[in-house]
Amino acid sequence: MATLGLSEADKQAVADFRRDVVDPSQTRLVLVDFWAEWCGPCKQLSPIIEKIAAEYADRGVVLAKINVDENRFIASQFRVQSIPTVYAMFRGQPVADLSQARTESQYRQMLDQLLAQLPIESEASQAAQDMAPLIAMGEDVLASGDAERAHSIFAQLADMAPDNPDVVGGLIRALAALGQLDEAEALLGSLPPEIAKDSHVERGRAAIALARSATPGVDTAPLEARIAANPEDYEALFDLSAARMANGDRDGAADALLAIIAGDRAWQDGKARSQLLQLFEVVGLEDPWVSAQRRRLSAILFA
């Protein structure tokens, strides 16, 4: 913003704008609210936008309020024709006109879209980067079968980031693996709706359901004898899959379920396929093991 030929007051306004808007916008998303004392709609919007800015502060959002009567030159540079006018700025440039937003939900929707697209530096993003390797360690430990140690890791992470869906989901699955299903369900029930719907938390929900259908330590020999005598004893195969999963044998659990699907994919309204998909969700849809089992399932379904 050039200052040649400007009055001292306008030069000071430009300097203030650079300090309050342009410089912070190099790494953060700055909401520029053009307003005036005499503007009724501005007074109605002010508490909404201030609340939203405070709510999104840890995600790198900053609020700058520009009084158009005191900063006419700045307002003219942005061609402000009416107020309230609200722009979102990043790296010194307007990236969105938020002037049509009037409710908290509208602002949240717009900001969520912007923050998903822009490389904003924030406390939340830095914390997520710092926590990522710790979450990965917890997942590796849980996948190795050491549910007690995984629970310890995720419980410590939950103390630091109780609203992190990856952490909460891992803690729920660790509790389920330990057989502490009531505790897992209590934690699940205490979550805010927006976190409870997250895919990582849904994995925890599936783990609870799967654990409820299984009894650890079951002697599988009688079930295996029934199946040897009658390979189409799908009830025995289903119970065998649950027992194997409870005993940590996910390969054997998948084998039993796939055997049912291969023999009668419609058995009990597709119960075996539903159980297998639930198993996939617990393990993680991006896990290589799940990809391999999906290929086996596809080969059966499309043979």
Short mmCIF file of C-alpha atoms in Angstrom, two decimals, residues 18-247:
data_model
loop_
_atom_site.label_atom_id
_atom_site.label_comp_id
_atom_site.label_asym_id
_atom_site.label_seq_id
_atom_site.Cartn_x
_atom_site.Cartn_y
_atom_site.Cartn_z
CA ARG A 18 0.50 -3.20 8.24
CA ARG A 19 1.17 -3.89 11.90
CA ASP A 20 -2.33 -5.18 12.78
CA VAL A 21 -3.29 -6.91 9.51
CA VAL A 22 -0.57 -7.38 6.89
CA ASP A 23 2.19 -8.63 9.18
CA PRO A 24 0.03 -11.09 11.17
CA SER A 25 -1.50 -12.36 7.92
CA GLN A 26 1.86 -13.70 6.75
CA THR A 27 1.30 -16.79 8.91
CA ARG A 28 -2.28 -16.43 10.16
CA LEU A 29 -5.76 -15.78 8.83
CA VAL A 30 -6.81 -12.24 9.72
CA LEU A 31 -10.50 -11.28 9.79
CA VAL A 32 -10.78 -7.59 8.93
CA ASP A 33 -14.04 -6.15 10.25
CA PHE A 34 -14.93 -2.73 8.80
CA TRP A 35 -17.40 -1.01 11.14
CA ALA A 36 -18.56 2.30 12.58
CA GLU A 37 -20.10 3.53 15.82
CA TRP A 38 -23.34 4.60 14.12
CA CYS A 39 -23.84 1.23 12.33
CA GLY A 40 -26.59 -0.84 13.95
CA PRO A 41 -25.86 -4.08 12.04
CA CYS A 42 -22.19 -3.69 13.02
CA LYS A 43 -23.14 -3.69 16.68
CA GLN A 44 -25.22 -6.83 16.16
CA LEU A 45 -22.40 -8.58 14.32
CA SER A 46 -19.61 -7.51 16.68
CA PRO A 47 -20.22 -10.03 19.51
CA ILE A 48 -20.65 -12.85 16.98
CA ILE A 49 -17.43 -12.22 15.11
CA GLU A 50 -15.49 -11.60 18.33
CA LYS A 51 -16.72 -14.90 19.75
CA ILE A 52 -15.80 -16.78 16.57
CA ALA A 53 -12.35 -15.18 16.44
CA ALA A 54 -11.71 -16.22 20.04
CA GLU A 55 -12.97 -19.73 19.33
CA TYR A 56 -10.63 -20.10 16.33
CA ALA A 57 -7.64 -18.33 17.86
CA ASP A 58 -5.71 -21.54 18.48
CA ARG A 59 -6.24 -22.43 14.82
CA GLY A 60 -4.49 -19.25 13.69
CA VAL A 61 -7.39 -16.79 13.29
CA VAL A 62 -6.89 -13.14 14.30
CA LEU A 63 -9.49 -10.34 14.37
CA ALA A 64 -8.68 -6.77 13.29
CA LYS A 65 -11.41 -4.13 13.58
CA ILE A 66 -11.22 -1.09 11.28
CA ASN A 67 -13.36 1.95 12.14
CA VAL A 68 -14.22 3.38 8.70
CA ASP A 69 -14.75 6.90 10.08
CA GLU A 70 -11.23 6.93 11.52
CA ASN A 71 -9.63 5.04 8.63
CA ARG A 72 -11.29 6.37 5.49
CA PHE A 73 -8.19 5.84 3.37
CA ILE A 74 -7.92 2.16 4.37
CA ALA A 75 -11.64 1.65 3.72
CA SER A 76 -11.32 3.28 0.29
CA GLN A 77 -8.44 0.99 -0.63
CA PHE A 78 -10.73 -1.98 0.00
CA ARG A 79 -13.61 -0.25 -1.81
CA VAL A 80 -15.88 -0.63 1.18
CA GLN A 81 -19.32 0.52 0.02
CA SER A 82 -21.38 -0.59 3.02
CA ILE A 83 -20.81 -1.91 6.49
CA PRO A 84 -20.38 -4.27 8.11
CA THR A 85 -17.86 -5.61 5.60
CA VAL A 86 -15.64 -8.49 6.64
CA TYR A 87 -12.67 -9.81 4.68
CA ALA A 88 -10.39 -12.74 5.43
CA MET A 89 -6.75 -11.95 4.63
CA PHE A 90 -3.74 -14.20 4.25
CA ARG A 91 -0.21 -13.14 3.29
CA GLY A 92 -1.35 -9.57 2.79
CA GLN A 93 -4.13 -10.39 0.33
CA PRO A 94 -7.91 -10.78 0.70
CA VAL A 95 -8.77 -14.46 0.25
CA ALA A 96 -12.50 -14.34 1.00
CA ASP A 97 -15.36 -11.90 1.49
CA LEU A 98 -17.28 -13.00 4.59
CA SER A 99 -19.67 -10.05 4.58
CA GLN A 100 -22.73 -12.21 3.89
CA ALA A 101 -22.22 -14.26 7.05
CA ARG A 102 -24.45 -13.26 9.93
CA THR A 103 -24.55 -16.32 12.21
CA GLU A 104 -21.94 -18.30 14.11
CA SER A 105 -22.62 -21.42 12.04
CA GLN A 106 -22.09 -19.50 8.78
CA TYR A 107 -18.76 -18.15 10.03
CA ARG A 108 -17.65 -21.59 11.22
CA GLN A 109 -18.46 -23.14 7.86
CA MET A 110 -16.54 -20.47 5.94
CA LEU A 111 -13.56 -20.53 8.29
CA ASP A 112 -13.36 -24.33 8.29
CA GLN A 113 -13.20 -24.28 4.48
CA LEU A 114 -10.49 -21.60 4.44
CA LEU A 115 -8.38 -23.22 7.14
CA ALA A 116 -8.53 -26.55 5.30
CA GLN A 117 -7.10 -24.90 2.17
CA LEU A 118 -4.48 -22.48 3.54
CA PRO A 119 -1.13 -23.28 5.23
CA ILE A 120 -2.01 -21.40 8.40
CA GLU A 121 0.46 -21.58 11.26
CA SER A 122 -1.28 -22.05 14.59
CA GLU A 123 -0.89 -23.51 18.04
CA ALA A 124 -3.29 -26.29 17.10
CA SER A 125 -1.41 -27.26 13.94
CA GLN A 126 1.93 -27.23 15.77
CA ALA A 127 0.49 -29.33 18.59
CA ALA A 128 -0.90 -31.79 16.04
CA GLN A 129 2.52 -32.10 14.40
CA ASP A 130 4.19 -32.69 17.77
CA MET A 131 1.63 -35.30 18.77
CA ALA A 132 1.54 -37.23 15.48
CA PRO A 133 4.57 -39.46 16.20
CA LEU A 134 3.25 -40.23 19.70
CA ILE A 135 -0.13 -41.26 18.28
CA ALA A 136 1.64 -43.43 15.70
CA MET A 137 3.61 -45.10 18.50
CA GLY A 138 0.39 -45.82 20.40
CA GLU A 139 -1.16 -47.33 17.26
CA ASP A 140 1.89 -49.53 16.65
CA VAL A 141 1.85 -50.76 20.24
CA LEU A 142 -1.89 -51.50 20.07
CA ALA A 143 -1.47 -53.33 16.75
CA SER A 144 1.30 -55.45 18.30
CA GLY A 145 -1.19 -56.72 20.89
CA ASP A 146 0.16 -54.85 23.93
CA ALA A 147 -3.16 -53.27 24.88
CA GLU A 148 -2.03 -52.33 28.39
CA ARG A 149 0.93 -50.28 27.19
CA ALA A 150 -1.18 -48.77 24.39
CA HIS A 151 -3.76 -47.73 26.98
CA SER A 152 -1.04 -46.04 29.01
CA ILE A 153 0.20 -44.13 25.96
CA PHE A 154 -3.24 -42.99 24.80
CA ALA A 155 -4.32 -42.09 28.34
CA GLN A 156 -1.32 -39.77 28.70
CA LEU A 157 -2.01 -38.24 25.30
CA ALA A 158 -5.67 -37.74 26.26
CA ASP A 159 -4.55 -35.70 29.27
CA MET A 160 -2.76 -33.37 26.84
CA ALA A 161 -5.33 -33.38 24.03
CA PRO A 162 -8.73 -34.58 25.28
CA ASP A 163 -10.49 -33.37 22.11
CA ASN A 164 -8.16 -35.05 19.62
CA PRO A 165 -10.25 -37.72 17.80
CA ASP A 166 -7.17 -39.81 16.95
CA VAL A 167 -6.22 -39.95 20.62
CA VAL A 168 -9.73 -40.59 21.92
CA GLY A 169 -10.34 -43.27 19.31
CA GLY A 170 -7.08 -45.00 20.21
CA LEU A 171 -7.92 -44.88 23.91
CA ILE A 172 -11.37 -46.39 23.31
CA ARG A 173 -9.88 -49.22 21.24
CA ALA A 174 -7.24 -49.87 23.89
CA LEU A 175 -9.94 -50.08 26.56
CA ALA A 176 -11.94 -52.46 24.36
CA ALA A 177 -8.86 -54.63 23.81
CA LEU A 178 -8.38 -54.79 27.60
CA GLY A 179 -12.00 -55.89 28.04
CA GLN A 180 -12.91 -52.66 29.83
CA LEU A 181 -16.00 -52.21 27.71
CA ASP A 182 -18.08 -50.25 30.20
CA GLU A 183 -15.26 -47.71 30.58
CA ALA A 184 -14.89 -47.51 26.79
CA GLU A 185 -18.62 -46.92 26.33
CA ALA A 186 -18.65 -44.29 29.09
CA LEU A 187 -15.84 -42.42 27.36
CA LEU A 188 -17.63 -42.69 24.03
CA GLY A 189 -20.85 -41.39 25.55
CA SER A 190 -19.10 -38.38 27.07
CA LEU A 191 -17.79 -37.04 23.75
CA PRO A 192 -19.23 -33.96 22.03
CA PRO A 193 -21.23 -34.83 18.89
CA GLU A 194 -18.66 -33.37 16.49
CA ILE A 195 -15.92 -35.61 17.95
CA ALA A 196 -18.12 -38.68 18.36
CA LYS A 197 -18.80 -38.66 14.60
CA ASP A 198 -15.11 -38.68 13.66
CA SER A 199 -13.93 -41.77 11.77
CA HIS A 200 -11.22 -42.52 14.36
CA VAL A 201 -13.82 -42.56 17.12
CA GLU A 202 -16.10 -44.70 14.96
CA ARG A 203 -13.28 -47.27 14.90
CA GLY A 204 -13.52 -47.29 18.69
CA ARG A 205 -17.27 -47.77 18.53
CA ALA A 206 -16.77 -50.74 16.18
CA ALA A 207 -14.13 -52.20 18.51
CA ILE A 208 -16.59 -52.10 21.41
CA ALA A 209 -19.28 -53.82 19.34
CA LEU A 210 -16.84 -56.47 18.18
CA ALA A 211 -15.58 -57.08 21.70
CA ARG A 212 -19.16 -57.39 22.99
CA SER A 213 -19.73 -60.26 20.55
CA ALA A 214 -16.61 -62.17 21.61
CA THR A 215 -15.42 -63.98 24.73
CA PRO A 216 -11.63 -64.09 25.21
CA GLY A 217 -10.00 -67.41 26.05
CA VAL A 218 -12.67 -69.59 24.45
CA ASP A 219 -11.53 -73.13 23.64
CA THR A 220 -11.99 -73.30 19.88
CA ALA A 221 -11.51 -77.08 19.63
CA PRO A 222 -15.22 -77.96 19.95
CA LEU A 223 -16.13 -75.39 17.30
CA GLU A 224 -13.43 -76.66 14.97
CA ALA A 225 -14.71 -80.23 15.47
CA ARG A 226 -18.23 -79.15 14.54
CA ILE A 227 -16.94 -77.46 11.39
CA ALA A 228 -14.84 -80.50 10.43
CA ALA A 229 -17.96 -82.64 10.68
CA ASN A 230 -20.10 -80.10 8.80
CA PRO A 231 -18.30 -77.36 6.82
CA GLU A 232 -21.65 -75.64 6.33
CA ASP A 233 -22.18 -75.14 10.07
CA TYR A 234 -22.08 -71.38 9.64
CA GLU A 235 -23.11 -70.69 13.22
CA ALA A 236 -20.01 -72.55 14.40
CA LEU A 237 -17.87 -70.67 11.87
CA PHE A 238 -19.25 -67.35 13.06
CA ASP A 239 -18.61 -68.22 16.71
CA LEU A 240 -15.13 -69.42 15.75
CA SER A 241 -14.36 -66.08 14.07
CA ALA A 242 -15.43 -64.21 17.23
CA ALA A 243 -13.32 -66.48 19.43
CA ARG A 244 -10.28 -66.08 17.20
CA MET A 245 -10.65 -62.31 17.14
CA ALA A 246 -10.95 -62.23 20.93
CA ASN A 247 -7.76 -64.31 21.11
#
